[in-house]
Amino acid sequence: MASISIILGLAVSACTPSSPDIAKPPTGGTAAPAAGGSAPAGGSSLSGAGASFPAPLYQRWFADYNKANPDTQISYQSVGSGAGVEQFLAGTVDFGATDAPLKAEERAKFKTKYNAEPIQVPMTGGSVVFAYNLEGVKDLKLSRTAYCGIAAGKITKWSDPEIAKANPGAKLPTSPIQFVHRSDGSGTTFQFTTHLKAACPVWTAGANKSVQWPVGTGAKGNEGIAAQIQQTPNSIGYIEYSYGKQTSLAMAAIENKSGKIIAPSPEAGAAAFAGEKVPADLALLVPDSTNPKAYPISGLTWLLVYPQPKDAAKKAALTKVVEWSLTTGKATATELGYVPLEDSLVTKVKAELAKVK
């Protein structure tokens, strides 16, 4: 295993279910524009589906790649990690995307169907933030006890002393906290609840793409949560950092494991990965970084690739798209607030892609 270091982004960079691990694919979704319609003769048309966490970046990457390579069209449906894994296992897409590494049972299911091991490669990193809608409060700070209590339904009013003591002078309302969570199977939820499980003694719902939420209302996708927070006064919920930036939502600074209150940023997200060891399957998880400079809820996101695609042209096209995204596309990742992969990890990704037959 090798150490991972991440290039820092310097500019701005996103009814309770019963707990299914994989949600059914919704009929809609957000697709990356494929300029020019279907691929021209001799070209390739690729379709993917999955995580909403990296969707703004994927859609920019794929549109920009198409401009430079008009013979390759790529569409991407932002349907959530659960649905993305499901469609990947079913073989209805050319690639899947997930913010939660494949589980042993998902790998076993894939191997039974395809007689080969699935390939998952990290594409970028990012942070899961607490976005909120609280009139007159611009720089909300949440102690670990406060944000754990909000998610667990133990802290229910904005005027709670645990919130007030970290925000002296802030005009906190006495209103109930309106917590917003994902209603679909989500890798963002996996990253969020993986942290809660590691950091919060009051959290008892476990870590998964879907959990039995103790409090709050649900919305579909990072897009749905962002919209719900925008239209709901006194609300707070978790979304990927770039969605917060794109929608101009306020994002709370939170306490990390070292006791430091850290505002979300690409730099603070990258610090969570510094010095961590990358496992052989590239499924690096950092549930609660010990780095004093790290924003504590940060993770990678992965692309799921078939090891034995039937279409040689699509295989070649997808490999080129991924390698272009991780090299030429690094500037775009930084621009949107994601964390580009360091060169040594990109080399590991290329080695994994070389396994595609």
XYZ file of C-alpha atoms in Angstrom:
357
model
C 0.000 0.000 0.000
C 1.186 3.477 -0.769
C 0.606 6.874 0.747
C -1.878 9.189 -0.846
C -1.435 12.913 -1.150
C -3.937 15.132 -2.907
C -3.409 18.300 -4.905
C -5.237 21.160 -3.245
C -7.901 23.105 -5.140
C -7.199 26.823 -5.003
C -10.506 28.061 -6.378
C -14.147 27.537 -5.511
C -15.276 24.126 -6.185
C -22.684 20.345 -3.982
C -40.340 10.241 4.955
C -37.646 7.979 6.087
C -36.848 4.892 3.960
C -36.796 1.455 5.471
C -33.082 0.884 4.883
C -32.608 -0.851 1.535
C -28.948 -0.792 0.597
C -29.710 -0.176 -3.064
C -32.522 2.075 -4.188
C -34.448 1.470 -7.390
C -33.347 3.745 -10.238
C -35.657 6.741 -10.566
C -37.177 7.399 -13.944
C -35.533 10.797 -14.228
C -32.070 12.144 -13.522
C -29.630 14.750 -14.653
C -27.661 13.894 -17.743
C -24.520 15.473 -19.052
C -25.197 17.128 -22.385
C -23.936 15.099 -25.301
C -23.295 17.714 -27.961
C -24.337 16.707 -31.406
C -26.733 13.926 -30.387
C -25.733 10.353 -31.172
C -22.110 9.527 -31.872
C -21.047 9.904 -35.503
C -20.065 6.937 -37.615
C -16.872 5.441 -36.271
C -17.337 7.122 -32.889
C -18.539 5.911 -29.515
C -21.496 6.745 -27.307
C -21.061 6.001 -23.603
C -23.693 6.084 -20.888
C -23.150 6.065 -17.135
C -25.229 6.488 -14.002
C -24.765 6.842 -10.287
C -23.501 9.215 -7.615
C -24.805 12.772 -7.466
C -21.797 13.791 -5.321
C -19.459 14.122 -8.379
C -22.176 14.827 -10.956
C -21.342 18.517 -11.558
C -17.722 17.567 -12.211
C -18.519 14.539 -14.380
C -20.922 16.549 -16.487
C -18.327 19.274 -17.068
C -15.604 16.734 -17.801
C -17.718 14.815 -20.280
C -19.005 17.911 -22.061
C -15.487 19.365 -22.310
C -14.089 16.055 -23.538
C -16.758 15.917 -26.223
C -15.807 19.388 -27.429
C -12.215 18.238 -27.882
C -13.229 14.793 -29.177
C -16.527 15.113 -31.083
C -16.522 11.425 -32.023
C -17.111 10.462 -28.376
C -20.434 11.189 -26.679
C -20.850 10.604 -22.929
C -24.075 10.923 -20.946
C -24.290 10.696 -17.178
C -27.421 10.230 -15.077
C -27.198 11.601 -11.520
C -29.427 8.996 -9.870
C -27.524 8.282 -6.644
C -24.883 5.712 -5.764
C -27.389 3.000 -4.866
C -29.103 3.143 -8.250
C -25.730 3.506 -9.994
C -24.425 0.285 -8.440
C -27.677 -1.465 -9.296
C -27.493 -0.418 -12.943
C -23.816 -1.387 -13.110
C -24.548 -4.863 -11.741
C -27.454 -5.216 -14.160
C -25.291 -4.235 -17.135
C -27.609 -1.462 -18.320
C -24.867 1.199 -18.435
C -21.335 1.411 -19.808
C -20.028 2.523 -16.409
C -21.362 3.131 -12.922
C -20.415 5.644 -10.249
C -20.505 5.433 -6.473
C -19.289 7.294 -3.406
C -19.256 4.029 -1.431
C -16.808 1.288 -2.461
C -18.411 -1.936 -3.618
C -19.306 -4.296 -0.787
C -18.200 -7.917 -0.701
C -21.710 -9.094 -1.582
C -21.887 -6.700 -4.533
C -18.537 -7.950 -5.793
C -19.727 -11.531 -5.387
C -22.916 -10.785 -7.321
C -20.898 -9.191 -10.106
C -18.459 -12.105 -10.282
C -21.298 -14.632 -10.426
C -22.885 -12.806 -13.355
C -19.778 -11.774 -15.303
C -17.202 -14.371 -14.175
C -14.712 -11.593 -13.434
C -13.907 -9.042 -10.741
C -15.381 -5.543 -11.133
C -12.974 -2.644 -11.483
C -13.442 0.468 -9.343
C -11.185 3.483 -9.675
C -11.231 6.727 -7.672
C -11.842 9.861 -9.715
C -11.803 12.762 -7.254
C -12.292 13.719 -3.633
C -14.626 16.102 -1.876
C -16.341 16.986 1.382
C -19.846 16.494 2.746
C -21.017 19.700 4.391
C -23.808 20.907 6.643
C -25.681 23.426 4.479
C -28.261 25.512 6.290
C -30.944 28.177 5.923
C -30.935 30.355 9.021
C -31.815 34.017 8.630
C -29.198 36.366 10.029
C -26.630 33.650 10.788
C -23.780 33.712 8.276
C -20.988 31.824 10.020
C -22.588 28.978 11.939
C -20.204 26.882 14.015
C -21.149 23.431 15.241
C -19.318 21.503 17.913
C -19.083 17.753 17.502
C -21.726 17.313 20.174
C -24.018 19.750 18.329
C -23.887 18.266 14.849
C -24.023 14.706 16.164
C -27.051 15.679 18.232
C -28.802 17.321 15.279
C -28.365 14.279 13.024
C -29.425 11.910 15.801
C -32.484 13.935 16.737
C -31.128 14.730 20.213
C -30.774 18.475 19.595
C -34.030 19.803 18.184
C -34.012 23.612 18.557
C -31.637 26.203 17.164
C -31.498 27.893 20.566
C -30.055 24.780 22.218
C -27.210 25.761 24.596
C -24.762 23.461 22.769
C -25.267 25.480 19.572
C -25.454 28.845 21.330
C -22.151 28.516 23.185
C -20.212 28.050 19.929
C -21.964 31.029 18.320
C -21.796 33.940 20.799
C -23.680 36.966 19.551
C -25.549 35.041 16.842
C -29.314 35.595 16.709
C -30.362 31.962 16.927
C -34.126 31.426 16.705
C -36.089 29.296 19.143
C -37.547 27.471 16.153
C -37.310 23.707 15.689
C -34.411 22.453 13.551
C -35.649 21.133 10.204
C -33.175 18.382 9.296
C -33.059 17.259 5.643
C -31.578 13.915 4.599
C -31.430 11.769 1.476
C -34.432 9.636 0.594
C -32.607 7.557 -2.039
C -29.699 5.116 -1.824
C -26.742 7.464 -1.676
C -22.975 7.363 -1.455
C -23.111 10.822 0.086
C -25.213 9.279 2.839
C -22.651 6.481 3.144
C -19.844 9.014 3.615
C -21.907 11.103 6.029
C -23.072 8.179 8.177
C -19.641 6.533 8.103
C -18.345 9.662 9.794
C -21.256 9.814 12.237
C -20.679 6.198 13.221
C -17.004 6.927 13.914
C -17.444 10.307 15.598
C -20.805 10.332 17.373
C -21.610 8.169 20.406
C -25.289 9.184 20.089
C -25.522 7.905 16.504
C -27.037 4.411 16.432
C -28.362 4.078 12.873
C -25.121 2.671 11.439
C -23.348 3.504 8.186
C -24.844 2.681 4.816
C -26.122 4.149 1.567
C -29.574 4.161 3.181
C -30.341 4.182 6.913
C -33.352 4.432 9.190
C -33.209 8.132 9.960
C -34.172 9.078 13.517
C -35.309 12.547 12.481
C -35.973 14.769 9.475
C -37.499 14.726 6.015
C -36.059 13.219 2.839
C -35.122 14.588 -0.570
C -33.665 12.864 -3.615
C -30.085 13.562 -4.647
C -27.684 16.303 -3.584
C -29.746 18.473 -5.907
C -32.939 17.698 -3.997
C -31.477 18.375 -0.569
C -29.991 21.682 -1.730
C -33.362 22.749 -3.136
C -35.189 21.656 0.017
C -32.842 23.657 2.247
C -33.176 26.732 0.028
C -36.958 26.719 0.384
C -37.183 25.715 4.071
C -36.387 28.309 6.764
C -34.508 26.978 9.816
C -33.357 23.899 7.916
C -30.030 22.092 7.787
C -28.890 19.079 5.782
C -25.854 17.404 4.246
C -24.676 17.921 0.664
C -21.455 17.769 -1.303
C -19.387 20.959 -1.047
C -19.691 21.988 -4.694
C -23.506 21.950 -4.474
C -23.302 24.375 -1.571
C -21.078 26.688 -3.598
C -23.185 26.466 -6.749
C -26.376 27.271 -4.867
C -24.774 29.892 -2.561
C -25.995 28.042 0.513
C -24.376 28.828 3.848
C -22.200 25.970 5.137
C -21.337 25.390 8.775
C -17.827 25.110 10.166
C -17.624 21.967 12.304
C -15.375 20.518 14.985
C -12.883 17.872 13.852
C -11.327 15.059 15.874
C -8.546 17.378 17.078
C -11.084 19.794 18.544
C -10.560 22.446 15.863
C -13.516 24.206 14.227
C -12.865 23.851 10.488
C -14.756 25.530 7.658
C -15.251 23.362 4.573
C -12.887 24.050 1.678
C -10.971 22.037 -0.923
C -7.795 22.552 1.093
C -9.368 21.288 4.336
C -10.920 18.357 2.473
C -7.571 17.402 0.956
C -5.948 17.498 4.398
C -8.167 14.592 5.460
C -6.296 12.291 3.067
C -2.738 13.426 3.827
C -0.515 10.481 4.798
C -3.308 7.908 4.540
C -2.586 4.459 3.074
C -4.323 3.402 -0.122
C -5.490 -0.233 -0.080
C -4.882 -2.509 -3.047
C -8.464 -2.119 -4.281
C -8.133 1.708 -4.080
C -11.146 1.828 -1.719
C -9.667 4.374 0.689
C -12.004 5.502 3.470
C -11.109 8.115 6.090
C -14.088 8.155 8.495
C -12.635 10.730 10.920
C -9.248 12.216 10.095
C -6.801 12.902 12.907
C -5.188 15.772 10.974
C -5.836 19.033 12.910
C -6.201 20.905 9.599
C -8.700 18.475 8.082
C -12.387 18.978 7.462
C -13.618 15.725 9.006
C -16.317 14.562 6.574
C -14.357 13.975 3.367
C -14.151 11.089 0.939
C -13.337 9.812 -2.526
C -15.744 8.826 -5.280
C -15.279 5.904 -7.668
C -16.074 4.936 -11.243
C -17.183 1.330 -11.826
C -15.831 -0.300 -14.970
C -16.494 -3.666 -16.621
C -13.338 -5.791 -16.915
C -14.461 -7.503 -20.130
C -16.570 -5.088 -22.201
C -17.941 -6.550 -25.408
C -17.498 -3.351 -27.407
C -13.792 -2.696 -28.069
C -14.463 0.848 -29.274
C -16.323 1.734 -26.074
C -13.564 0.202 -23.987
C -10.953 2.358 -25.693
C -13.129 5.463 -25.480
C -13.874 5.047 -21.762
C -10.208 4.517 -20.918
C -9.281 7.693 -22.793
C -12.065 9.682 -21.100
C -10.971 8.589 -17.617
C -7.291 9.314 -18.242
C -8.119 12.710 -19.776
C -10.336 13.582 -16.807
C -7.610 12.750 -14.287
C -4.916 14.717 -16.117
C -6.190 17.488 -18.396
C -9.361 17.712 -16.314
C -7.587 18.438 -13.018
C -8.018 22.182 -13.439
C -11.768 21.747 -13.776
C -11.901 19.671 -10.589
C -10.104 22.450 -8.727
C -12.355 25.113 -10.243
C -15.512 23.337 -9.052
C -14.184 22.721 -5.553
C -13.314 19.039 -5.777
C -9.950 17.555 -4.798
C -7.919 16.288 -7.787
C -6.019 13.039 -7.330
C -2.256 13.251 -6.884
C -0.153 11.892 -9.748
C 0.896 8.694 -7.970
C -2.739 7.732 -7.447
C -3.543 8.552 -11.076
C -0.792 6.074 -12.003
C -2.541 3.417 -9.903
C -5.835 4.181 -11.645
C -4.197 3.697 -15.043
C -2.798 0.362 -13.881
C -6.300 -0.755 -12.866
C -7.728 0.321 -16.213
C -5.014 -1.710 -17.949
C -6.751 -4.814 -16.532
C -9.719 -4.188 -18.824
C -9.531 -6.845 -21.540
